[in-house]
Short mmCIF file of C-alpha atoms in Angstrom, two decimals:
data_model
loop_
_atom_site.label_atom_id
_atom_site.label_comp_id
_atom_site.label_asym_id
_atom_site.label_seq_id
_atom_site.Cartn_x
_atom_site.Cartn_y
_atom_site.Cartn_z
CA UNK A 9 9.44 26.05 39.06
CA UNK A 10 10.56 27.88 35.91
CA UNK A 11 9.33 31.47 35.55
CA UNK A 12 5.77 31.74 34.17
CA UNK A 13 7.20 33.74 31.27
CA UNK A 14 9.27 30.74 30.13
CA UNK A 15 6.25 28.45 30.42
CA UNK A 16 4.23 30.84 28.27
CA UNK A 17 6.98 30.86 25.62
CA UNK A 18 6.83 27.08 25.50
CA UNK A 19 3.05 27.13 25.19
CA UNK A 20 3.19 29.69 22.37
CA UNK A 21 5.84 27.68 20.51
CA UNK A 22 3.89 24.42 20.72
CA UNK A 23 0.78 26.14 19.42
CA UNK A 24 2.69 27.70 16.52
CA UNK A 25 4.35 24.38 15.75
CA UNK A 26 0.98 22.64 15.70
CA UNK A 27 -0.07 25.04 12.94
CA UNK A 28 3.13 24.19 11.08
CA UNK A 29 2.44 20.47 11.39
CA UNK A 30 -1.04 21.00 9.95
CA UNK A 31 0.61 22.71 6.97
CA UNK A 32 2.99 19.75 6.61
CA UNK A 33 0.03 17.35 6.57
CA UNK A 34 -1.60 19.36 3.80
CA UNK A 35 1.56 19.44 1.69
CA UNK A 36 1.77 15.65 1.93
CA UNK A 37 -1.71 15.31 0.45
CA UNK A 38 -1.41 17.24 -2.82
CA UNK A 39 -4.35 17.65 -5.15
CA UNK A 40 -4.10 16.18 -8.68
CA UNK A 41 -3.36 19.66 -10.02
CA UNK A 42 -0.65 20.48 -7.48
CA UNK A 43 2.75 21.03 -9.06
CA UNK A 44 5.44 20.71 -6.41
CA UNK A 45 8.27 20.87 -8.93
CA UNK A 46 8.18 24.68 -9.15
CA UNK A 47 9.90 25.02 -5.77
CA UNK A 48 11.47 21.58 -5.59
CA UNK A 49 14.12 21.06 -2.89
CA UNK A 50 17.77 20.39 -3.67
CA UNK A 51 18.14 16.62 -3.25
CA UNK A 52 21.59 15.79 -4.65
CA UNK A 53 21.67 12.39 -2.94
CA UNK A 54 18.08 11.42 -3.68
CA UNK A 55 14.92 11.67 -1.58
CA UNK A 56 15.36 8.26 0.07
CA UNK A 57 18.73 9.22 1.54
CA UNK A 58 17.36 12.59 2.67
CA UNK A 59 14.32 11.00 4.34
CA UNK A 60 16.45 8.30 5.96
CA UNK A 61 18.79 10.90 7.49
CA UNK A 62 15.91 13.09 8.67
CA UNK A 63 14.07 10.11 10.20
CA UNK A 64 17.17 8.97 12.09
CA UNK A 65 17.63 12.50 13.44
CA UNK A 66 13.96 12.83 14.39
CA UNK A 67 14.04 9.57 16.33
CA UNK A 68 17.07 10.81 18.27
CA UNK A 69 15.45 14.18 19.01
CA UNK A 70 12.27 12.44 20.17
CA UNK A 71 14.25 10.31 22.61
CA UNK A 72 15.89 13.39 24.08
CA UNK A 73 12.56 15.21 24.26
CA UNK A 74 10.92 12.34 26.14
CA UNK A 75 13.76 12.34 28.69
CA UNK A 76 13.29 16.08 29.20
CA UNK A 77 9.59 15.52 29.84
CA UNK A 78 10.24 12.72 32.32
CA UNK A 79 12.96 14.53 34.29
CA UNK A 80 11.77 17.15 36.81
CA UNK A 81 11.52 20.02 36.81
CA UNK A 82 10.06 20.81 33.39
CA UNK A 83 12.66 22.91 31.54
CA UNK A 84 11.01 25.19 28.98
CA UNK A 85 14.24 26.46 27.45
CA UNK A 86 15.51 22.94 26.68
CA UNK A 87 12.13 21.87 25.30
CA UNK A 88 11.89 25.01 23.16
CA UNK A 89 15.31 24.32 21.66
CA UNK A 90 14.48 20.68 20.95
CA UNK A 91 11.11 21.45 19.36
CA UNK A 92 12.80 24.04 17.17
CA UNK A 93 15.40 21.49 16.07
CA UNK A 94 12.67 19.07 15.05
CA UNK A 95 10.29 21.45 13.27
CA UNK A 96 12.86 23.51 11.37
CA UNK A 97 15.31 20.69 10.77
CA UNK A 98 14.33 17.03 10.70
CA UNK A 99 10.63 17.40 9.95
CA UNK A 100 10.88 20.21 7.40
CA UNK A 101 13.61 18.36 5.47
CA UNK A 102 11.69 15.10 5.58
CA UNK A 103 8.45 16.66 4.36
CA UNK A 104 10.24 18.54 1.56
CA UNK A 105 11.84 15.31 0.32
CA UNK A 106 8.62 13.29 0.59
CA UNK A 107 6.48 15.87 -1.20
CA UNK A 108 8.97 16.39 -4.01
CA UNK A 109 7.86 15.48 -7.52
CA UNK A 110 10.44 15.65 -10.32
CA UNK A 111 9.59 18.11 -13.09
CA UNK A 112 8.60 16.85 -16.52
CA UNK A 113 11.57 15.40 -18.36
CA UNK A 114 13.70 15.09 -15.22
CA UNK A 115 15.17 11.83 -14.01
CA UNK A 116 12.77 9.86 -11.81
CA UNK A 117 14.50 7.34 -9.55
CA UNK A 118 11.45 6.47 -7.45
CA UNK A 119 8.26 6.39 -9.46
CA UNK A 120 4.79 7.29 -8.31
CA UNK A 121 4.17 4.15 -6.25
CA UNK A 122 7.18 4.83 -4.02
CA UNK A 123 6.43 8.53 -3.68
CA UNK A 124 2.87 7.76 -2.58
CA UNK A 125 4.10 5.27 0.03
CA UNK A 126 6.70 7.72 1.33
CA UNK A 127 4.09 10.44 1.70
CA UNK A 128 1.78 8.08 3.58
CA UNK A 129 4.53 7.04 6.00
CA UNK A 130 5.87 10.57 6.52
CA UNK A 131 2.33 11.84 7.11
CA UNK A 132 1.90 9.15 9.79
CA UNK A 133 5.15 10.27 11.40
CA UNK A 134 4.10 13.93 11.39
CA UNK A 135 0.84 12.92 13.07
CA UNK A 136 2.62 10.78 15.68
CA UNK A 137 5.02 13.58 16.53
CA UNK A 138 2.09 15.96 16.73
CA UNK A 139 0.67 13.75 19.51
CA UNK A 140 3.88 14.25 21.49
CA UNK A 141 3.68 17.98 20.88
CA UNK A 142 0.11 18.00 22.20
CA UNK A 143 1.37 16.29 25.33
CA UNK A 144 4.09 18.92 25.78
CA UNK A 145 1.41 21.60 25.54
CA UNK A 146 -0.81 19.85 28.09
CA UNK A 147 2.06 19.43 30.56
CA UNK A 148 3.10 23.07 30.14
CA UNK A 149 -0.49 24.25 30.64
CA UNK A 150 -0.75 22.15 33.83
CA UNK A 151 2.38 23.78 35.26
CA UNK A 152 1.40 27.30 34.28
CA UNK A 153 -0.68 27.67 37.43
CA UNK A 154 1.32 25.27 39.60
CA UNK A 155 2.56 26.74 42.86
CA UNK A 156 5.54 25.26 44.62
CA UNK A 157 8.10 22.74 43.45
CA UNK A 158 7.58 20.74 40.28
CA UNK A 159 7.72 17.15 41.46
CA UNK A 160 7.81 15.75 37.96
CA UNK A 161 5.25 14.15 35.70
CA UNK A 162 2.25 12.40 37.13
CA UNK A 163 1.83 8.68 36.62
CA UNK A 164 -0.56 9.32 33.73
CA UNK A 165 1.78 11.87 32.16
CA UNK A 166 4.68 9.43 32.42
CA UNK A 167 2.60 6.73 30.79
CA UNK A 168 1.54 9.07 27.98
CA UNK A 169 5.14 10.17 27.32
CA UNK A 170 6.36 6.58 27.04
CA UNK A 171 3.44 5.44 24.87
CA UNK A 172 3.62 8.34 22.42
CA UNK A 173 7.40 8.13 22.20
CA UNK A 174 7.06 4.44 21.44
CA UNK A 175 4.62 5.17 18.63
CA UNK A 176 7.04 7.65 17.06
CA UNK A 177 9.86 5.11 17.32
CA UNK A 178 7.74 2.44 15.63
CA UNK A 179 6.75 4.73 12.75
CA UNK A 180 10.37 5.87 12.37
CA UNK A 181 11.49 2.23 12.17
CA UNK A 182 8.90 1.50 9.46
CA UNK A 183 10.00 4.54 7.46
CA UNK A 184 13.68 3.59 7.81
CA UNK A 185 12.85 0.07 6.65
CA UNK A 186 11.05 1.50 3.62
CA UNK A 187 14.07 3.67 2.77
CA UNK A 188 16.51 0.78 3.24
CA UNK A 189 14.45 -1.63 1.16
CA UNK A 190 13.74 0.96 -1.50
CA UNK A 191 11.42 0.57 -4.46
CA UNK A 192 12.26 -3.10 -5.05
CA UNK A 193 11.21 -4.34 -1.62
CA UNK A 194 8.05 -2.23 -1.70
CA UNK A 195 6.79 -3.46 -5.09
CA UNK A 196 7.72 -7.08 -4.30
CA UNK A 197 5.69 -6.91 -1.10
CA UNK A 198 2.71 -5.36 -2.85
CA UNK A 199 2.88 -7.89 -5.70
CA UNK A 200 2.91 -10.78 -3.21
CA UNK A 201 -0.09 -9.33 -1.40
CA UNK A 202 -2.00 -8.91 -4.68
CA UNK A 203 -1.17 -12.48 -5.74
CA UNK A 204 -2.43 -13.78 -2.38
CA UNK A 205 -5.73 -11.92 -2.85
CA UNK A 206 -6.02 -13.32 -6.37
CA UNK A 207 -5.40 -16.93 -5.29
CA UNK A 208 -7.85 -16.63 -2.40
CA UNK A 209 -10.57 -15.59 -4.86
CA UNK A 210 -9.65 -18.45 -7.19
CA UNK A 211 -9.81 -20.98 -4.35
CA UNK A 212 -13.24 -19.73 -3.27
CA UNK A 213 -14.49 -19.93 -6.85
CA UNK A 214 -13.12 -23.46 -7.20
CA UNK A 215 -14.74 -24.63 -3.96
CA UNK A 216 -18.04 -23.09 -5.00
CA UNK A 217 -17.94 -25.09 -8.25
CA UNK A 218 -17.03 -28.35 -6.50
CA UNK A 219 -20.05 -28.02 -4.21
CA UNK A 220 -22.45 -28.52 -7.13
CA UNK A 221 -23.14 -32.26 -6.81
CA UNK A 222 -23.76 -32.23 -3.07
CA UNK A 223 -26.14 -29.28 -3.29
CA UNK A 224 -28.12 -30.94 -6.11
CA UNK A 225 -28.50 -34.17 -4.12
CA UNK A 226 -29.77 -32.16 -1.16
CA UNK A 227 -32.29 -30.36 -3.37
CA UNK A 228 -33.62 -33.70 -4.70
CA UNK A 229 -34.04 -35.05 -1.19
CA UNK A 230 -36.00 -31.96 -0.19
CA UNK A 231 -38.23 -32.21 -3.26
CA UNK A 232 -39.26 -35.74 -2.23
CA UNK A 233 -40.14 -34.65 1.28
CA UNK A 234 -43.10 -32.80 2.73
CA UNK A 235 -44.28 -29.44 1.50
CA UNK A 236 -42.87 -27.76 4.59
CA UNK A 237 -39.39 -29.15 3.90
CA UNK A 238 -39.39 -28.09 0.25
CA UNK A 239 -38.33 -24.61 1.25
CA UNK A 240 -35.96 -25.75 3.97
CA UNK A 241 -33.90 -23.10 5.70
CA UNK A 242 -34.45 -19.50 4.62
CA UNK A 243 -30.78 -19.09 3.68
CA UNK A 244 -30.91 -22.25 1.55
CA UNK A 245 -33.97 -21.04 -0.29
CA UNK A 246 -32.60 -17.62 -1.20
CA UNK A 247 -29.13 -19.00 -1.90
CA UNK A 248 -30.33 -21.71 -4.27
CA UNK A 249 -30.08 -19.49 -7.34
CA UNK A 250 -26.33 -19.12 -6.63
CA UNK A 251 -25.52 -22.79 -7.18
CA UNK A 252 -24.71 -24.43 -10.49
CA UNK A 253 -27.21 -27.11 -11.37
CA UNK A 254 -26.29 -30.44 -12.96
CA UNK A 255 -27.76 -29.23 -16.22
CA UNK A 256 -25.56 -26.13 -16.35
CA UNK A 257 -22.80 -28.03 -18.14
CA UNK A 258 -21.62 -25.09 -20.24
CA UNK A 259 -21.26 -22.87 -17.19
CA UNK A 260 -19.38 -25.63 -15.35
CA UNK A 261 -16.97 -25.99 -18.28
CA UNK A 262 -16.46 -22.23 -18.28
CA UNK A 263 -15.83 -22.29 -14.55
CA UNK A 264 -13.18 -25.00 -14.88
CA UNK A 265 -11.53 -23.10 -17.73
CA UNK A 266 -11.60 -19.90 -15.70
CA UNK A 267 -9.96 -21.53 -12.68
CA UNK A 268 -7.22 -22.94 -14.91
CA UNK A 269 -6.54 -19.57 -16.53
CA UNK A 270 -6.58 -17.73 -13.21
CA UNK A 271 -4.02 -20.12 -11.77
CA UNK A 272 -1.80 -19.27 -14.73
CA UNK A 273 -2.26 -15.59 -13.92
CA UNK A 274 -1.04 -16.39 -10.40
CA UNK A 275 2.08 -17.95 -11.92
CA UNK A 276 2.58 -14.74 -13.89
CA UNK A 277 2.72 -12.75 -10.64
CA UNK A 278 5.51 -15.01 -9.42
CA UNK A 279 7.49 -14.74 -12.64
CA UNK A 280 7.14 -10.97 -12.87
CA UNK A 281 8.20 -10.64 -9.25
CA UNK A 282 11.30 -12.77 -9.68
CA UNK A 283 12.40 -11.69 -13.17
CA UNK A 284 11.37 -8.05 -13.23
CA UNK A 285 10.53 -6.56 -9.82
CA UNK A 286 13.61 -8.04 -8.14
CA UNK A 287 15.81 -6.77 -10.95
CA UNK A 288 14.44 -3.22 -10.99
CA UNK A 289 17.45 -0.87 -10.82
CA UNK A 290 17.67 1.08 -7.56
CA UNK A 291 18.44 4.23 -9.51
CA UNK A 292 16.70 3.57 -12.78
CA UNK A 293 18.30 5.21 -15.81
CA UNK A 294 16.06 6.62 -18.48
CA UNK A 295 15.14 4.27 -21.30
CA UNK A 296 17.38 4.66 -24.32
CA UNK A 297 15.53 4.68 -27.65
CA UNK A 298 18.60 3.20 -29.29
CA UNK A 299 18.50 0.11 -27.08
CA UNK A 300 14.81 -0.20 -26.39
CA UNK A 301 13.83 -1.21 -29.88
CA UNK A 302 10.37 -1.42 -31.39
CA UNK A 303 7.57 -3.03 -29.38
CA UNK A 304 3.80 -3.09 -29.49
CA UNK A 305 3.85 0.07 -27.41
CA UNK A 306 5.98 3.20 -27.30
CA UNK A 307 8.24 1.98 -24.48
CA UNK A 308 11.13 4.13 -25.68
CA UNK A 309 9.44 7.24 -24.37
CA UNK A 310 9.06 5.84 -20.84
CA UNK A 311 11.54 5.57 -18.00
CA UNK A 312 11.76 2.30 -16.04
CA UNK A 313 10.05 4.03 -13.11
CA UNK A 314 7.09 4.93 -15.33
CA UNK A 315 6.89 1.37 -16.64
CA UNK A 316 6.98 0.10 -13.07
CA UNK A 317 4.13 2.39 -12.03
CA UNK A 318 2.03 1.21 -14.96
CA UNK A 319 2.85 -2.42 -14.23
CA UNK A 320 1.89 -2.16 -10.55
CA UNK A 321 -1.36 -0.42 -11.46
CA UNK A 322 -2.23 -3.29 -13.80
CA UNK A 323 -1.28 -5.93 -11.21
CA UNK A 324 -3.51 -4.11 -8.73
CA UNK A 325 -6.45 -4.07 -11.15
CA UNK A 326 -6.45 -7.81 -11.90
CA UNK A 327 -7.71 -9.08 -8.47
CA UNK A 328 -10.58 -6.58 -8.65
CA UNK A 329 -11.55 -7.92 -12.07
CA UNK A 330 -11.37 -11.47 -10.71
CA UNK A 331 -13.86 -10.47 -8.01
CA UNK A 332 -16.17 -9.20 -10.76
CA UNK A 333 -15.72 -12.50 -12.59
CA UNK A 334 -16.63 -14.48 -9.48
CA UNK A 335 -19.77 -12.37 -9.03
CA UNK A 336 -20.96 -13.24 -12.53
CA UNK A 337 -20.57 -16.95 -11.77
CA UNK A 338 -22.43 -16.62 -8.47
CA UNK A 339 -25.26 -14.96 -10.38
CA UNK A 340 -25.08 -17.72 -13.04
CA UNK A 341 -24.51 -15.14 -15.79
CA UNK A 342 -22.56 -17.06 -18.43
CA UNK A 343 -22.19 -14.29 -21.02
CA UNK A 344 -20.99 -11.80 -18.41
CA UNK A 345 -18.60 -14.42 -17.04
CA UNK A 346 -17.11 -14.92 -20.50
CA UNK A 347 -16.61 -11.16 -20.83
CA UNK A 348 -15.01 -10.79 -17.40
CA UNK A 349 -12.70 -13.75 -18.00
CA UNK A 350 -11.50 -12.19 -21.25
CA UNK A 351 -10.94 -8.93 -19.39
CA UNK A 352 -8.80 -10.65 -16.74
CA UNK A 353 -6.72 -12.39 -19.39
CA UNK A 354 -6.26 -9.17 -21.37
CA UNK A 355 -5.10 -7.35 -18.23
CA UNK A 356 -2.66 -10.14 -17.40
CA UNK A 357 -1.23 -10.13 -20.92
CA UNK A 358 -0.96 -6.35 -20.75
CA UNK A 359 1.11 -6.65 -17.56
CA UNK A 360 3.46 -9.10 -19.24
CA UNK A 361 3.79 -6.93 -22.33
CA UNK A 362 4.75 -3.93 -20.18
CA UNK A 363 7.90 -5.70 -18.96
CA UNK A 364 8.44 -8.10 -21.84
CA UNK A 365 11.84 -6.54 -22.33
CA UNK A 366 14.32 -5.94 -19.52
CA UNK A 367 14.60 -2.57 -17.76
CA UNK A 368 17.41 -1.69 -20.19
CA UNK A 369 15.25 -2.53 -23.18
CA UNK A 370 16.88 -5.85 -24.16
CA UNK A 371 15.52 -9.37 -24.66
CA UNK A 372 16.26 -12.00 -22.03
CA UNK A 373 14.90 -15.26 -20.61
CA UNK A 374 11.73 -13.59 -19.37
CA UNK A 375 11.08 -12.22 -22.87
CA UNK A 376 10.96 -15.76 -24.24
CA UNK A 377 9.02 -17.07 -21.24
CA UNK A 378 6.38 -14.35 -21.58
CA UNK A 379 5.66 -15.28 -25.20
CA UNK A 380 5.18 -18.94 -24.25
CA UNK A 381 3.05 -17.95 -21.26
CA UNK A 382 0.68 -15.91 -23.42
CA UNK A 383 0.31 -18.83 -25.84
CA UNK A 384 -0.44 -21.20 -22.97
CA UNK A 385 -2.95 -18.77 -21.43
CA UNK A 386 -4.81 -18.45 -24.72
CA UNK A 387 -4.86 -22.24 -25.17
CA UNK A 388 -6.05 -23.02 -21.62
#
């Protein structure tokens, strides 16, 4: 057994490091007024490269640490050195890069959407590594009063070491994948998910409208039956107000028009993904007023990363508005449905206008397509 003094040093270090990890977690969840640019780290090669290198190193250190925990006897000096390497090296560098926000006017290669995702993933990794640290503390505490030879970890301790190491590896792999894919892969994935949510809502709305005739026939059959059957099942009775009647022709026409327009919005997601998100520059240069030209908005003052953030926010808003639109139909509120449909279309056109020009501020095939798409959406 190692001297009790060495065990106590290990215990003290793990407790101090746990406090440090709590500080890391806080720094990765900044308040809206937090300005991290005042003491921004030196990231000459970009935050993605810095995080990738730190994650690779952390995964390697975690592997070594797990082997130390599984190999008897417990060696406090080796564990102390390894924990120090992680907390002062890999983790501190990773957290500094993830929490970095460029100062006003500085070049922004990532954009807010990527920085938020990086912070989420790094925060998960800090938490996962904290679970391993807690296990180190528990194993050290158990051996503090152990008399005799250390015969190695118990079956439960061995299981915990392997499970928690595996979790860290998995989170590291996800973070490395995010760094390798960069902004483009992230926004493409999110856009595809948003489009899927949108189309699911459209399909449900379409099916609800197609169920009109059958529900009306059922209602007529019930009306001709006995008084007891007029009310039918409790769910049918209270759900009857949420079905379009045969006389609600104007609402049915509006529903059909809405479904047609919403399908066109789904096509917009595909086009934006292929023609704009896939072509987003990995290291986006600032927009040049000389090449951007005049548009309906002051695009010259925005970097591509800022335009991308605004675009993704708009694409995220549209499915929520479609849900609101569906609710107005289910409540048979025609005027509200008209208003919500207009809102969806305006948001979709706003998304297209944001990236009407290329990331370098020039016209291209998508520029022409977007104009035709807006005309078709208005005519639908």
